Coordinates of C-alpha atoms in Angstrom, one line a residue:
X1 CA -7.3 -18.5 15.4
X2 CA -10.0 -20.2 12.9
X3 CA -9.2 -19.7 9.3
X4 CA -12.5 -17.6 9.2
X5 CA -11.2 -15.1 11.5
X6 CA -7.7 -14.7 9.7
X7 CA -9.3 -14.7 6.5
X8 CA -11.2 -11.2 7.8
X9 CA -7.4 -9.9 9.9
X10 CA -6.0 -10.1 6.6
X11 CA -8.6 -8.4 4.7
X12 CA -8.1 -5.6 7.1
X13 CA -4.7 -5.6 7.1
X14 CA -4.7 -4.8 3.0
X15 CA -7.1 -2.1 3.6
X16 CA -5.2 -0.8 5.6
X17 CA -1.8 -1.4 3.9
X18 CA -2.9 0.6 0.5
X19 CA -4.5 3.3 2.6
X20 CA -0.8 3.8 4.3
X21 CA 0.9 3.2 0.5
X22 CA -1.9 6.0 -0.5
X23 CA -0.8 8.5 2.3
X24 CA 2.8 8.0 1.7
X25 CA 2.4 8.9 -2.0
X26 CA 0.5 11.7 -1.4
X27 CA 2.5 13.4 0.7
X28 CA 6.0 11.9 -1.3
X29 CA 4.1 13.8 -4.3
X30 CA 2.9 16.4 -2.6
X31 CA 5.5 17.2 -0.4
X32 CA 7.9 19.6 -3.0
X33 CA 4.7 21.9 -3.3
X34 CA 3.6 21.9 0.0
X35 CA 4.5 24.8 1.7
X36 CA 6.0 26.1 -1.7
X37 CA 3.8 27.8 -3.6
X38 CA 0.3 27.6 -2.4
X39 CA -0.8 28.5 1.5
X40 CA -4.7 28.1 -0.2
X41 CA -6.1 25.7 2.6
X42 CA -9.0 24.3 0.1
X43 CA -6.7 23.2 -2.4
X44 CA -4.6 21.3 -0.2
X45 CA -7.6 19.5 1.6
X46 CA -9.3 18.7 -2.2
X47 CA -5.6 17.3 -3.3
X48 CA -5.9 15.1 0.2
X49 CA -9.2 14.2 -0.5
X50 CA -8.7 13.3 -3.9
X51 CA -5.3 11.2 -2.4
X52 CA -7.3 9.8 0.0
X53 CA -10.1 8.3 -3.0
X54 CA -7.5 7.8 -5.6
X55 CA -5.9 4.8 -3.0
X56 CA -8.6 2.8 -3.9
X57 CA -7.4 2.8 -7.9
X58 CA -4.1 1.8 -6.2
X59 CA -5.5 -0.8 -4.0
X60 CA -7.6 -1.9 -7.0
X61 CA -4.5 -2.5 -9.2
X62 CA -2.7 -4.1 -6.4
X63 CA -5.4 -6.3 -4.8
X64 CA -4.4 -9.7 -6.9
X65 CA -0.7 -9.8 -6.8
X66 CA -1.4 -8.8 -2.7
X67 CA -3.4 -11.5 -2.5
X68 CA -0.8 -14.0 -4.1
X69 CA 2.2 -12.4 -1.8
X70 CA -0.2 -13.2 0.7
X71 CA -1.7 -16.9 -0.3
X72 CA 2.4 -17.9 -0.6
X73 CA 3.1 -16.4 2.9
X74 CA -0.1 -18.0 4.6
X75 CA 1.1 -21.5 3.2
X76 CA 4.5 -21.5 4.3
X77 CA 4.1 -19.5 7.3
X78 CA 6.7 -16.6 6.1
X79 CA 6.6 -14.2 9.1
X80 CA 9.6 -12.0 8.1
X81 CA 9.3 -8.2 7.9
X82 CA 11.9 -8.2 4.3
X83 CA 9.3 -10.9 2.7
X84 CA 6.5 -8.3 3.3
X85 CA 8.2 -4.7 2.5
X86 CA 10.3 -6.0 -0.9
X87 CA 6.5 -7.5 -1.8
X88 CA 4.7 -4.4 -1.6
X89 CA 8.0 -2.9 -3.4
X90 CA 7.8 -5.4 -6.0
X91 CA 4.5 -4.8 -6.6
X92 CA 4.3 -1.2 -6.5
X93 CA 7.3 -1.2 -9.6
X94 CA 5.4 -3.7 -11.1
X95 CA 2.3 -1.6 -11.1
X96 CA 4.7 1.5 -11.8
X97 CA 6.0 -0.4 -15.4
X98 CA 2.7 -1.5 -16.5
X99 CA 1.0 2.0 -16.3
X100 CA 2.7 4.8 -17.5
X101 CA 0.2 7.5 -17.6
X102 CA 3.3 10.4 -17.0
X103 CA 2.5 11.5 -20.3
X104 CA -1.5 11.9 -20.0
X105 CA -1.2 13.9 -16.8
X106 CA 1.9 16.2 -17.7
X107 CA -0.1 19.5 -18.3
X108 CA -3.5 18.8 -16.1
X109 CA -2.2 20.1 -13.4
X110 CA 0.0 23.2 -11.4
X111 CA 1.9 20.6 -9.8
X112 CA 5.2 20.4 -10.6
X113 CA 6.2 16.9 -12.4
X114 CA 7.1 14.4 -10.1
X115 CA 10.8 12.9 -11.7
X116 CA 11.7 10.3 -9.3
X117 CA 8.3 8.3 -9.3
X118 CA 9.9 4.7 -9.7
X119 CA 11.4 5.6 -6.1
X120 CA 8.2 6.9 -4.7
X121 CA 5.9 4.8 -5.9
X122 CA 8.6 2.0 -4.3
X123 CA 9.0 3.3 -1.2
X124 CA 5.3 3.7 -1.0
X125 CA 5.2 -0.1 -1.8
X126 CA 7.5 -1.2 1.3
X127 CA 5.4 1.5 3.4
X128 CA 2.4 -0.5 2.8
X129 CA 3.9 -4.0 3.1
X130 CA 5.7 -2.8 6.2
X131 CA 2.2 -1.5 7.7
X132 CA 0.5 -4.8 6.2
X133 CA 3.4 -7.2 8.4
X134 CA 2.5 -5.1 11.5
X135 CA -1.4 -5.5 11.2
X136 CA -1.6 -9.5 9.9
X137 CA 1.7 -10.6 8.8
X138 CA 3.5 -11.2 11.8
X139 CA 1.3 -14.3 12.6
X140 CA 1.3 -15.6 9.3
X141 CA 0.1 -19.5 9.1
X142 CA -1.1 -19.4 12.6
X143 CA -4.6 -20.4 11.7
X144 CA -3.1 -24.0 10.6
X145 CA -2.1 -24.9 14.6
X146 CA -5.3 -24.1 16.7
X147 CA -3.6 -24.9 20.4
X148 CA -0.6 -22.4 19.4
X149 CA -0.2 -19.5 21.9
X150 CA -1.7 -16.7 19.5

């Protein structure tokens, strides 16, 4: 596989990592309140929607220290599923510790506060490294031997 090719798996692979890490805390914040209170179909499909559009805020913020994670594991051909979900767990914390926006959001919404979000936001992290070592990280450095069996 050319480097040109890889360069565009792996771009799809991150899309497609903070997507899942979206999803997962969505429903991880959603999930208390789901059948709950509300049975109001609209405001569960605008809360979705607004999941779905707020990943890209979260894929924004975690774009760079992706691409790094990834740079280091294209080099030196790390192909192991831990390297790729304690990544995308050490960045989500990272991310989690830099922006604490807990207090702005406390009374904007019906939803009941969310008190475990360091967990959360982690496991969301390994979610989206795990689903970013299933889409481009398992062949990791494989665009540095062209005859290898791909």
């Amino acid at each position: 596989m050319s480097f040109f090719a890889r360069f565009f798996v792996i771009l799809f692979a991150l899309i497609f990592s903070f997507i899942a890490a979206g999803i997962a805390l969505a429903i991880g914040v959603m999930a208390p309140e789901l059948f709950a209170n509300s049975s109001d179909p609209i405001e569960k499909f605008v809360f979705f929607t607004a999941a779905f559009f707020a990943t890209s805020f979260a894929g924004a913020s975690a774009f760079v220290p992706a691409v790094i994670l990834v740079a280091i594991a294209e080099t030196f051909d790390l192909r192991s599923i831990f390297y790729y979900a304690i990544g995308g767990g050490l960045i989500a914390a990272i991310a989690w510790y830099s922006s604490d926006i807990s207090l702005q959001l406390e009374n904007t919404t019906d939803i009941s506060p969310v008190g475990y979000g360091l967990q959360l936001v982690t496991a969301a992290g390994i979610i989206g490294g795990f689903v970013y070592w299933l889409l481009a990280g398992r062949k990791a450095g494989a665009w540095k031997n062209p005859y290898a069996a791909t």
